[in-house]
């Protein structure tokens, strides 16, 4: 029995040969048109060259879709960035410290089309202790805010802070954004963004812009804290 009979040539052997012999089709160019393959777009037979061209077209189409997705996401990020800048500008132009929480909430509703927003601050200077934004915050809410190292986004799980909103019964999803001074572990405030749409704030969404909001909002509201 011959060695070739004992070890017949396999498809892998042929594939390895073609990979390791790149000039094979150069010496046998006629095979490129002679080899016929089944087209994925029907039952007709196409040449190897045509099949390669189809594969290239499919790859180009996939790359085009990816590029369009990148452009779309880039445009969306630019729009959000512009809105964030306008919101920050509003805070800079708010002269009265006690008007800042309202300006923050109103700006979020107008710039980002958030249906309901509430802002509460605690540990404020004595001059602001009687303001509505400094009232009605329980120790549980303060502990929750301090535990948030990143914004919470998701379903309304009956959070006590949702009760700060004008119409808490219509809240399906929320973003809870803690306000803190720099790297301090304890939060001194909380922003609540709410929507009746269960998918407006969801666990899979990015929170980069919400974190920027927290930084800007915290810096602005630091004017309410004791010197």
PDB file of N, CA and C in Angstrom, residues 128-222:
ATOM      1  N   UNK A 128     -28.982  79.953  53.296  1.00  0.00           N
ATOM      2  CA  UNK A 128     -29.811  79.234  52.320  1.00  0.00           C
ATOM      3  C   UNK A 128     -30.562  78.060  52.952  1.00  0.00           C
ATOM      4  N   UNK A 129     -30.449  77.895  54.264  1.00  0.00           N
ATOM      5  CA  UNK A 129     -31.043  76.727  54.924  1.00  0.00           C
ATOM      6  C   UNK A 129     -32.566  76.702  54.813  1.00  0.00           C
ATOM      7  N   UNK A 130     -33.205  77.847  54.650  1.00  0.00           N
ATOM      8  CA  UNK A 130     -34.656  77.881  54.564  1.00  0.00           C
ATOM      9  C   UNK A 130     -35.208  77.750  53.160  1.00  0.00           C
ATOM     10  N   UNK A 131     -34.332  77.649  52.163  1.00  0.00           N
ATOM     11  CA  UNK A 131     -34.790  77.551  50.767  1.00  0.00           C
ATOM     12  C   UNK A 131     -35.411  76.169  50.503  1.00  0.00           C
ATOM     13  N   UNK A 132     -36.401  76.103  49.590  1.00  0.00           N
ATOM     14  CA  UNK A 132     -37.057  74.815  49.286  1.00  0.00           C
ATOM     15  C   UNK A 132     -36.080  73.727  48.843  1.00  0.00           C
ATOM     16  N   UNK A 133     -35.040  74.109  48.107  1.00  0.00           N
ATOM     17  CA  UNK A 133     -34.103  73.091  47.614  1.00  0.00           C
ATOM     18  C   UNK A 133     -33.277  72.461  48.734  1.00  0.00           C
ATOM     19  N   UNK A 134     -33.283  73.066  49.924  1.00  0.00           N
ATOM     20  CA  UNK A 134     -32.522  72.537  51.057  1.00  0.00           C
ATOM     21  C   UNK A 134     -33.416  71.801  52.051  1.00  0.00           C
ATOM     22  N   UNK A 135     -34.694  71.616  51.699  1.00  0.00           N
ATOM     23  CA  UNK A 135     -35.650  70.997  52.598  1.00  0.00           C
ATOM     24  C   UNK A 135     -36.064  69.615  52.088  1.00  0.00           C
ATOM     25  N   UNK A 136     -36.529  68.779  53.022  1.00  0.00           N
ATOM     26  CA  UNK A 136     -37.156  67.513  52.659  1.00  0.00           C
ATOM     27  C   UNK A 136     -36.221  66.433  52.164  1.00  0.00           C
ATOM     28  N   UNK A 137     -34.987  66.400  52.636  1.00  0.00           N
ATOM     29  CA  UNK A 137     -34.041  65.363  52.225  1.00  0.00           C
ATOM     30  C   UNK A 137     -33.744  64.470  53.425  1.00  0.00           C
ATOM     31  N   UNK A 138     -34.114  63.214  53.328  1.00  0.00           N
ATOM     32  CA  UNK A 138     -33.909  62.289  54.446  1.00  0.00           C
ATOM     33  C   UNK A 138     -32.477  61.774  54.472  1.00  0.00           C
ATOM     34  N   UNK A 139     -32.112  61.162  55.589  1.00  0.00           N
ATOM     35  CA  UNK A 139     -30.782  60.570  55.711  1.00  0.00           C
ATOM     36  C   UNK A 139     -30.593  59.418  54.725  1.00  0.00           C
ATOM     37  N   UNK A 140     -31.685  58.699  54.420  1.00  0.00           N
ATOM     38  CA  UNK A 140     -31.596  57.596  53.455  1.00  0.00           C
ATOM     39  C   UNK A 140     -31.211  58.116  52.067  1.00  0.00           C
ATOM     40  N   UNK A 141     -31.804  59.225  51.671  1.00  0.00           N
ATOM     41  CA  UNK A 141     -31.478  59.802  50.367  1.00  0.00           C
ATOM     42  C   UNK A 141     -30.033  60.297  50.359  1.00  0.00           C
ATOM     43  N   UNK A 142     -29.595  60.902  51.452  1.00  0.00           N
ATOM     44  CA  UNK A 142     -28.213  61.373  51.534  1.00  0.00           C
ATOM     45  C   UNK A 142     -27.232  60.202  51.419  1.00  0.00           C
ATOM     46  N   UNK A 143     -27.569  59.095  52.076  1.00  0.00           N
ATOM     47  CA  UNK A 143     -26.715  57.901  51.992  1.00  0.00           C
ATOM     48  C   UNK A 143     -26.707  57.335  50.582  1.00  0.00           C
ATOM     49  N   UNK A 144     -27.884  57.312  49.937  1.00  0.00           N
ATOM     50  CA  UNK A 144     -27.958  56.828  48.564  1.00  0.00           C
ATOM     51  C   UNK A 144     -27.096  57.685  47.649  1.00  0.00           C
ATOM     52  N   UNK A 145     -27.203  58.997  47.784  1.00  0.00           N
ATOM     53  CA  UNK A 145     -26.426  59.900  46.921  1.00  0.00           C
ATOM     54  C   UNK A 145     -24.928  59.681  47.116  1.00  0.00           C
ATOM     55  N   UNK A 146     -24.498  59.520  48.359  1.00  0.00           N
ATOM     56  CA  UNK A 146     -23.070  59.323  48.623  1.00  0.00           C
ATOM     57  C   UNK A 146     -22.574  57.979  48.097  1.00  0.00           C
ATOM     58  N   UNK A 147     -23.481  57.019  47.952  1.00  0.00           N
ATOM     59  CA  UNK A 147     -23.090  55.694  47.442  1.00  0.00           C
ATOM     60  C   UNK A 147     -22.953  55.669  45.929  1.00  0.00           C
ATOM     61  N   UNK A 148     -23.451  56.707  45.247  1.00  0.00           N
ATOM     62  CA  UNK A 148     -23.416  56.731  43.784  1.00  0.00           C
ATOM     63  C   UNK A 148     -22.065  57.260  43.298  1.00  0.00           C
ATOM     64  N   UNK A 149     -21.180  56.352  42.914  1.00  0.00           N
ATOM     65  CA  UNK A 149     -19.897  56.761  42.358  1.00  0.00           C
ATOM     66  C   UNK A 149     -20.029  57.116  40.877  1.00  0.00           C
ATOM     67  N   UNK A 150     -21.122  56.710  40.275  1.00  0.00           N
ATOM     68  CA  UNK A 150     -21.465  57.054  38.891  1.00  0.00           C
ATOM     69  C   UNK A 150     -22.971  57.249  38.848  1.00  0.00           C
ATOM     70  N   UNK A 151     -23.485  58.004  37.889  1.00  0.00           N
ATOM     71  CA  UNK A 151     -24.930  58.207  37.815  1.00  0.00           C
ATOM     72  C   UNK A 151     -25.690  56.885  37.693  1.00  0.00           C
ATOM     73  N   UNK A 152     -26.808  56.800  38.388  1.00  0.00           N
ATOM     74  CA  UNK A 152     -27.697  55.655  38.207  1.00  0.00           C
ATOM     75  C   UNK A 152     -28.640  55.967  37.063  1.00  0.00           C
ATOM     76  N   UNK A 153     -28.769  55.060  36.107  1.00  0.00           N
ATOM     77  CA  UNK A 153     -29.731  55.212  35.016  1.00  0.00           C
ATOM     78  C   UNK A 153     -30.502  53.901  34.888  1.00  0.00           C
ATOM     79  N   UNK A 154     -31.814  53.998  34.888  1.00  0.00           N
ATOM     80  CA  UNK A 154     -32.610  52.782  34.784  1.00  0.00           C
ATOM     81  C   UNK A 154     -34.035  53.007  35.232  1.00  0.00           C
ATOM     82  N   UNK A 155     -34.671  51.903  35.542  1.00  0.00           N
ATOM     83  CA  UNK A 155     -36.085  51.939  35.929  1.00  0.00           C
ATOM     84  C   UNK A 155     -36.268  52.628  37.274  1.00  0.00           C
ATOM     85  N   UNK A 156     -37.430  53.226  37.435  1.00  0.00           N
ATOM     86  CA  UNK A 156     -37.781  53.823  38.712  1.00  0.00           C
ATOM     87  C   UNK A 156     -38.143  52.701  39.683  1.00  0.00           C
ATOM     88  N   UNK A 157     -37.242  52.451  40.616  1.00  0.00           N
ATOM     89  CA  UNK A 157     -37.451  51.367  41.577  1.00  0.00           C
ATOM     90  C   UNK A 157     -38.051  51.892  42.876  1.00  0.00           C
ATOM     91  N   UNK A 158     -38.906  52.893  42.759  1.00  0.00           N
ATOM     92  CA  UNK A 158     -39.544  53.452  43.942  1.00  0.00           C
ATOM     93  C   UNK A 158     -38.604  54.285  44.786  1.00  0.00           C
ATOM     94  N   UNK A 159     -37.686  54.995  44.133  1.00  0.00           N
ATOM     95  CA  UNK A 159     -36.732  55.825  44.861  1.00  0.00           C
ATOM     96  C   UNK A 159     -37.456  56.948  45.605  1.00  0.00           C
ATOM     97  N   UNK A 160     -37.041  57.172  46.836  1.00  0.00           N
ATOM     98  CA  UNK A 160     -37.654  58.231  47.638  1.00  0.00           C
ATOM     99  C   UNK A 160     -37.481  59.593  46.971  1.00  0.00           C
ATOM    100  N   UNK A 161     -36.336  59.819  46.329  1.00  0.00           N
ATOM    101  CA  UNK A 161     -36.058  61.109  45.706  1.00  0.00           C
ATOM    102  C   UNK A 161     -36.998  61.416  44.554  1.00  0.00           C
ATOM    103  N   UNK A 162     -37.611  60.398  43.978  1.00  0.00           N
ATOM    104  CA  UNK A 162     -38.581  60.638  42.894  1.00  0.00           C
ATOM    105  C   UNK A 162     -39.771  61.427  43.425  1.00  0.00           C
ATOM    106  N   UNK A 163     -40.031  61.315  44.722  1.00  0.00           N
ATOM    107  CA  UNK A 163     -41.125  62.055  45.334  1.00  0.00           C
ATOM    108  C   UNK A 163     -40.910  63.559  45.304  1.00  0.00           C
ATOM    109  N   UNK A 164     -39.705  64.017  44.994  1.00  0.00           N
ATOM    110  CA  UNK A 164     -39.464  65.460  44.876  1.00  0.00           C
ATOM    111  C   UNK A 164     -40.086  66.044  43.609  1.00  0.00           C
ATOM    112  N   UNK A 165     -40.398  65.185  42.651  1.00  0.00           N
ATOM    113  CA  UNK A 165     -40.879  65.645  41.346  1.00  0.00           C
ATOM    114  C   UNK A 165     -42.356  66.049  41.409  1.00  0.00           C
ATOM    115  N   UNK A 166     -42.781  66.943  40.518  1.00  0.00           N
ATOM    116  CA  UNK A 166     -44.172  67.399  40.523  1.00  0.00           C
ATOM    117  C   UNK A 166     -45.178  66.286  40.292  1.00  0.00           C
ATOM    118  N   UNK A 167     -44.849  65.304  39.432  1.00  0.00           N
ATOM    119  CA  UNK A 167     -45.781  64.217  39.115  1.00  0.00           C
ATOM    120  C   UNK A 167     -45.028  62.890  39.179  1.00  0.00           C
ATOM    121  N   UNK A 168     -44.761  62.443  40.392  1.00  0.00           N
ATOM    122  CA  UNK A 168     -43.967  61.224  40.595  1.00  0.00           C
ATOM    123  C   UNK A 168     -44.668  59.977  40.063  1.00  0.00           C
ATOM    124  N   UNK A 169     -45.979  60.000  39.953  1.00  0.00           N
ATOM    125  CA  UNK A 169     -46.725  58.814  39.519  1.00  0.00           C
ATOM    126  C   UNK A 169     -46.467  58.477  38.054  1.00  0.00           C
ATOM    127  N   UNK A 170     -45.953  59.426  37.274  1.00  0.00           N
ATOM    128  CA  UNK A 170     -45.742  59.195  35.839  1.00  0.00           C
ATOM    129  C   UNK A 170     -44.277  58.914  35.505  1.00  0.00           C
ATOM    130  N   UNK A 171     -43.488  58.588  36.500  1.00  0.00           N
ATOM    131  CA  UNK A 171     -42.060  58.347  36.276  1.00  0.00           C
ATOM    132  C   UNK A 171     -41.819  56.862  36.042  1.00  0.00           C
ATOM    133  N   UNK A 172     -41.276  56.540  34.862  1.00  0.00           N
ATOM    134  CA  UNK A 172     -40.945  55.150  34.531  1.00  0.00           C
ATOM    135  C   UNK A 172     -39.448  54.891  34.578  1.00  0.00           C
ATOM    136  N   UNK A 173     -38.650  55.881  34.186  1.00  0.00           N
ATOM    137  CA  UNK A 173     -37.195  55.719  34.221  1.00  0.00           C
ATOM    138  C   UNK A 173     -36.562  56.988  34.763  1.00  0.00           C
ATOM    139  N   UNK A 174     -35.407  56.835  35.410  1.00  0.00           N
ATOM    140  CA  UNK A 174     -34.763  57.973  36.058  1.00  0.00           C
ATOM    141  C   UNK A 174     -33.257  57.943  35.867  1.00  0.00           C
ATOM    142  N   UNK A 175     -32.663  59.127  36.055  1.00  0.00           N
ATOM    143  CA  UNK A 175     -31.218  59.258  36.207  1.00  0.00           C
ATOM    144  C   UNK A 175     -30.986  59.971  37.524  1.00  0.00           C
ATOM    145  N   UNK A 176     -30.231  59.344  38.396  1.00  0.00           N
ATOM    146  CA  UNK A 176     -29.895  59.934  39.691  1.00  0.00           C
ATOM    147  C   UNK A 176     -28.425  60.332  39.648  1.00  0.00           C
ATOM    148  N   UNK A 177     -28.156  61.626  39.811  1.00  0.00           N
ATOM    149  CA  UNK A 177     -26.806  62.158  39.649  1.00  0.00           C
ATOM    150  C   UNK A 177     -26.372  62.818  40.949  1.00  0.00           C
ATOM    151  N   UNK A 178     -25.392  62.228  41.609  1.00  0.00           N
ATOM    152  CA  UNK A 178     -24.902  62.769  42.875  1.00  0.00           C
ATOM    153  C   UNK A 178     -24.043  64.001  42.626  1.00  0.00           C
ATOM    154  N   UNK A 179     -24.128  64.944  43.541  1.00  0.00           N
ATOM    155  CA  UNK A 179     -23.326  66.159  43.477  1.00  0.00           C
ATOM    156  C   UNK A 179     -22.344  66.136  44.642  1.00  0.00           C
ATOM    157  N   UNK A 180     -21.065  66.281  44.339  1.00  0.00           N
ATOM    158  CA  UNK A 180     -20.052  66.260  45.388  1.00  0.00           C
ATOM    159  C   UNK A 180     -18.913  67.185  45.013  1.00  0.00           C
ATOM    160  N   UNK A 181     -18.199  67.644  46.022  1.00  0.00           N
ATOM    161  CA  UNK A 181     -17.076  68.551  45.798  1.00  0.00           C
ATOM    162  C   UNK A 181     -15.819  67.739  45.498  1.00  0.00           C
ATOM    163  N   UNK A 182     -15.364  67.805  44.251  1.00  0.00           N
ATOM    164  CA  UNK A 182     -14.143  67.112  43.856  1.00  0.00           C
ATOM    165  C   UNK A 182     -14.205  65.632  44.138  1.00  0.00           C
ATOM    166  N   UNK A 183     -13.229  65.126  44.896  1.00  0.00           N
ATOM    167  CA  UNK A 183     -13.154  63.695  45.191  1.00  0.00           C
ATOM    168  C   UNK A 183     -13.719  63.355  46.567  1.00  0.00           C
ATOM    169  N   UNK A 184     -14.444  64.291  47.188  1.00  0.00           N
ATOM    170  CA  UNK A 184     -15.038  64.015  48.497  1.00  0.00           C
ATOM    171  C   UNK A 184     -15.987  62.821  48.400  1.00  0.00           C
ATOM    172  N   UNK A 185     -15.922  61.895  49.348  1.00  0.00           N
ATOM    173  CA  UNK A 185     -16.808  60.720  49.278  1.00  0.00           C
ATOM    174  C   UNK A 185     -18.267  61.047  49.555  1.00  0.00           C
ATOM    175  N   UNK A 186     -18.498  62.055  50.381  1.00  0.00           N
ATOM    176  CA  UNK A 186     -19.869  62.396  50.750  1.00  0.00           C
ATOM    177  C   UNK A 186     -20.478  63.367  49.747  1.00  0.00           C
ATOM    178  N   UNK A 187     -21.658  63.032  49.253  1.00  0.00           N
ATOM    179  CA  UNK A 187     -22.371  63.929  48.338  1.00  0.00           C
ATOM    180  C   UNK A 187     -23.032  65.042  49.128  1.00  0.00           C
ATOM    181  N   UNK A 188     -23.208  66.191  48.498  1.00  0.00           N
ATOM    182  CA  UNK A 188     -23.923  67.302  49.147  1.00  0.00           C
ATOM    183  C   UNK A 188     -25.184  67.676  48.380  1.00  0.00           C
ATOM    184  N   UNK A 189     -25.516  66.879  47.359  1.00  0.00           N
ATOM    185  CA  UNK A 189     -26.725  67.159  46.597  1.00  0.00           C
ATOM    186  C   UNK A 189     -27.060  66.018  45.653  1.00  0.00           C
ATOM    187  N   UNK A 190     -28.242  66.112  45.057  1.00  0.00           N
ATOM    188  CA  UNK A 190     -28.696  65.074  44.131  1.00  0.00           C
ATOM    189  C   UNK A 190     -29.585  65.695  43.066  1.00  0.00           C
ATOM    190  N   UNK A 191     -29.312  65.359  41.822  1.00  0.00           N
ATOM    191  CA  UNK A 191     -30.182  65.740  40.706  1.00  0.00           C
ATOM    192  C   UNK A 191     -30.984  64.516  40.274  1.00  0.00           C
ATOM    193  N   UNK A 192     -32.267  64.709  40.068  1.00  0.00           N
ATOM    194  CA  UNK A 192     -33.154  63.635  39.621  1.00  0.00           C
ATOM    195  C   UNK A 192     -33.729  64.020  38.264  1.00  0.00           C
ATOM    196  N   UNK A 193     -33.420  63.234  37.242  1.00  0.00           N
ATOM    197  CA  UNK A 193     -33.972  63.428  35.902  1.00  0.00           C
ATOM    198  C   UNK A 193     -34.943  62.282  35.655  1.00  0.00           C
ATOM    199  N   UNK A 194     -36.156  62.590  35.230  1.00  0.00           N
ATOM    200  CA  UNK A 194     -37.177  61.549  35.124  1.00  0.00           C
ATOM    201  C   UNK A 194     -37.983  61.661  33.838  1.00  0.00           C
ATOM    202  N   UNK A 195     -38.479  60.497  33.404  1.00  0.00           N
ATOM    203  CA  UNK A 195     -39.272  60.445  32.173  1.00  0.00           C
ATOM    204  C   UNK A 195     -40.349  59.369  32.293  1.00  0.00           C
ATOM    205  N   UNK A 196     -41.507  59.570  31.633  1.00  0.00           N
ATOM    206  CA  UNK A 196     -42.521  58.513  31.583  1.00  0.00           C
ATOM    207  C   UNK A 196     -42.151  57.405  30.603  1.00  0.00           C
ATOM    208  N   UNK A 197     -41.129  57.643  29.778  1.00  0.00           N
ATOM    209  CA  UNK A 197     -40.642  56.648  28.820  1.00  0.00           C
ATOM    210  C   UNK A 197     -39.674  55.709  29.531  1.00  0.00           C
ATOM    211  N   UNK A 198     -39.984  54.423  29.562  1.00  0.00           N
ATOM    212  CA  UNK A 198     -39.152  53.458  30.288  1.00  0.00           C
ATOM    213  C   UNK A 198     -37.771  53.287  29.667  1.00  0.00           C
ATOM    214  N   UNK A 199     -37.600  53.708  28.401  1.00  0.00           N
ATOM    215  CA  UNK A 199     -36.320  53.558  27.727  1.00  0.00           C
ATOM    216  C   UNK A 199     -35.524  54.856  27.640  1.00  0.00           C
ATOM    217  N   UNK A 200     -36.065  55.947  28.200  1.00  0.00           N
ATOM    218  CA  UNK A 200     -35.319  57.210  28.147  1.00  0.00           C
ATOM    219  C   UNK A 200     -34.012  57.086  28.926  1.00  0.00           C
ATOM    220  N   UNK A 201     -34.084  56.509  30.100  1.00  0.00           N
ATOM    221  CA  UNK A 201     -32.891  56.235  30.903  1.00  0.00           C
ATOM    222  C   UNK A 201     -32.842  54.730  31.159  1.00  0.00           C
ATOM    223  N   UNK A 202     -31.847  54.077  30.574  1.00  0.00           N
ATOM    224  CA  UNK A 202     -31.774  52.618  30.710  1.00  0.00           C
ATOM    225  C   UNK A 202     -30.346  52.196  31.070  1.00  0.00           C
ATOM    226  N   UNK A 203     -30.231  50.995  31.600  1.00  0.00           N
ATOM    227  CA  UNK A 203     -28.959  50.524  32.154  1.00  0.00           C
ATOM    228  C   UNK A 203     -27.846  50.457  31.118  1.00  0.00           C
ATOM    229  N   UNK A 204     -28.183  50.310  29.836  1.00  0.00           N
ATOM    230  CA  UNK A 204     -27.152  50.163  28.814  1.00  0.00           C
ATOM    231  C   UNK A 204     -26.633  51.477  28.248  1.00  0.00           C
ATOM    232  N   UNK A 205     -27.196  52.590  28.653  1.00  0.00           N
ATOM    233  CA  UNK A 205     -26.796  53.866  28.061  1.00  0.00           C
ATOM    234  C   UNK A 205     -25.496  54.376  28.675  1.00  0.00           C
ATOM    235  N   UNK A 206     -24.763  55.176  27.897  1.00  0.00           N
ATOM    236  CA  UNK A 206     -23.544  55.781  28.413  1.00  0.00           C
ATOM    237  C   UNK A 206     -23.861  56.907  29.379  1.00  0.00           C
ATOM    238  N   UNK A 207     -22.953  57.126  30.324  1.00  0.00           N
ATOM    239  CA  UNK A 207     -23.189  58.156  31.346  1.00  0.00           C
ATOM    240  C   UNK A 207     -22.117  59.238  31.328  1.00  0.00           C
ATOM    241  N   UNK A 208     -21.306  59.290  30.267  1.00  0.00           N
ATOM    242  CA  UNK A 208     -20.220  60.278  30.209  1.00  0.00           C
ATOM    243  C   UNK A 208     -20.748  61.699  30.355  1.00  0.00           C
ATOM    244  N   UNK A 209     -21.792  62.028  29.585  1.00  0.00           N
ATOM    245  CA  UNK A 209     -22.323  63.390  29.639  1.00  0.00           C
ATOM    246  C   UNK A 209     -23.007  63.671  30.973  1.00  0.00           C
ATOM    247  N   UNK A 210     -23.622  62.657  31.568  1.00  0.00           N
ATOM    248  CA  UNK A 210     -24.225  62.847  32.885  1.00  0.00           C
ATOM    249  C   UNK A 210     -23.145  63.121  33.931  1.00  0.00           C
ATOM    250  N   UNK A 211     -22.002  62.479  33.786  1.00  0.00           N
ATOM    251  CA  UNK A 211     -20.897  62.737  34.707  1.00  0.00           C
ATOM    252  C   UNK A 211     -20.363  64.161  34.537  1.00  0.00           C
ATOM    253  N   UNK A 212     -20.340  64.650  33.291  1.00  0.00           N
ATOM    254  CA  UNK A 212     -19.932  66.044  33.069  1.00  0.00           C
ATOM    255  C   UNK A 212     -20.946  67.002  33.706  1.00  0.00           C
ATOM    256  N   UNK A 213     -22.232  66.641  33.593  1.00  0.00           N
ATOM    257  CA  UNK A 213     -23.267  67.446  34.258  1.00  0.00           C
ATOM    258  C   UNK A 213     -23.027  67.504  35.756  1.00  0.00           C
ATOM    259  N   UNK A 214     -22.691  66.354  36.344  1.00  0.00           N
ATOM    260  CA  UNK A 214     -22.450  66.302  37.781  1.00  0.00           C
ATOM    261  C   UNK A 214     -21.294  67.212  38.172  1.00  0.00           C
ATOM    262  N   UNK A 215     -20.227  67.214  37.382  1.00  0.00           N
ATOM    263  CA  UNK A 215     -19.068  68.052  37.689  1.00  0.00           C
ATOM    264  C   UNK A 215     -19.417  69.540  37.592  1.00  0.00           C
ATOM    265  N   UNK A 216     -20.112  69.913  36.513  1.00  0.00           N
ATOM    266  CA  UNK A 216     -20.489  71.312  36.329  1.00  0.00           C
ATOM    267  C   UNK A 216     -21.494  71.761  37.391  1.00  0.00           C
ATOM    268  N   UNK A 217     -22.497  70.900  37.619  1.00  0.00           N
ATOM    269  CA  UNK A 217     -23.506  71.244  38.615  1.00  0.00           C
ATOM    270  C   UNK A 217     -22.923  71.362  40.016  1.00  0.00           C
ATOM    271  N   UNK A 218     -22.020  70.451  40.352  1.00  0.00           N
ATOM    272  CA  UNK A 218     -21.393  70.495  41.666  1.00  0.00           C
ATOM    273  C   UNK A 218     -20.577  71.769  41.842  1.00  0.00           C
ATOM    274  N   UNK A 219     -19.829  72.141  40.805  1.00  0.00           N
ATOM    275  CA  UNK A 219     -19.022  73.362  40.881  1.00  0.00           C
ATOM    276  C   UNK A 219     -19.899  74.592  41.066  1.00  0.00           C
ATOM    277  N   UNK A 220     -21.019  74.657  40.328  1.00  0.00           N
ATOM    278  CA  UNK A 220     -21.920  75.796  40.442  1.00  0.00           C
ATOM    279  C   UNK A 220     -22.562  75.877  41.823  1.00  0.00           C
ATOM    280  N   UNK A 221     -23.031  74.738  42.327  1.00  0.00           N
ATOM    281  CA  UNK A 221     -23.743  74.730  43.604  1.00  0.00           C
ATOM    282  C   UNK A 221     -22.824  74.847  44.808  1.00  0.00           C
ATOM    283  N   UNK A 222     -21.523  74.771  44.587  1.00  0.00           N
ATOM    284  CA  UNK A 222     -20.601  74.953  45.712  1.00  0.00           C
ATOM    285  C   UNK A 222     -20.744  76.350  46.309  1.00  0.00           C
TER     286      UNK A 222
END
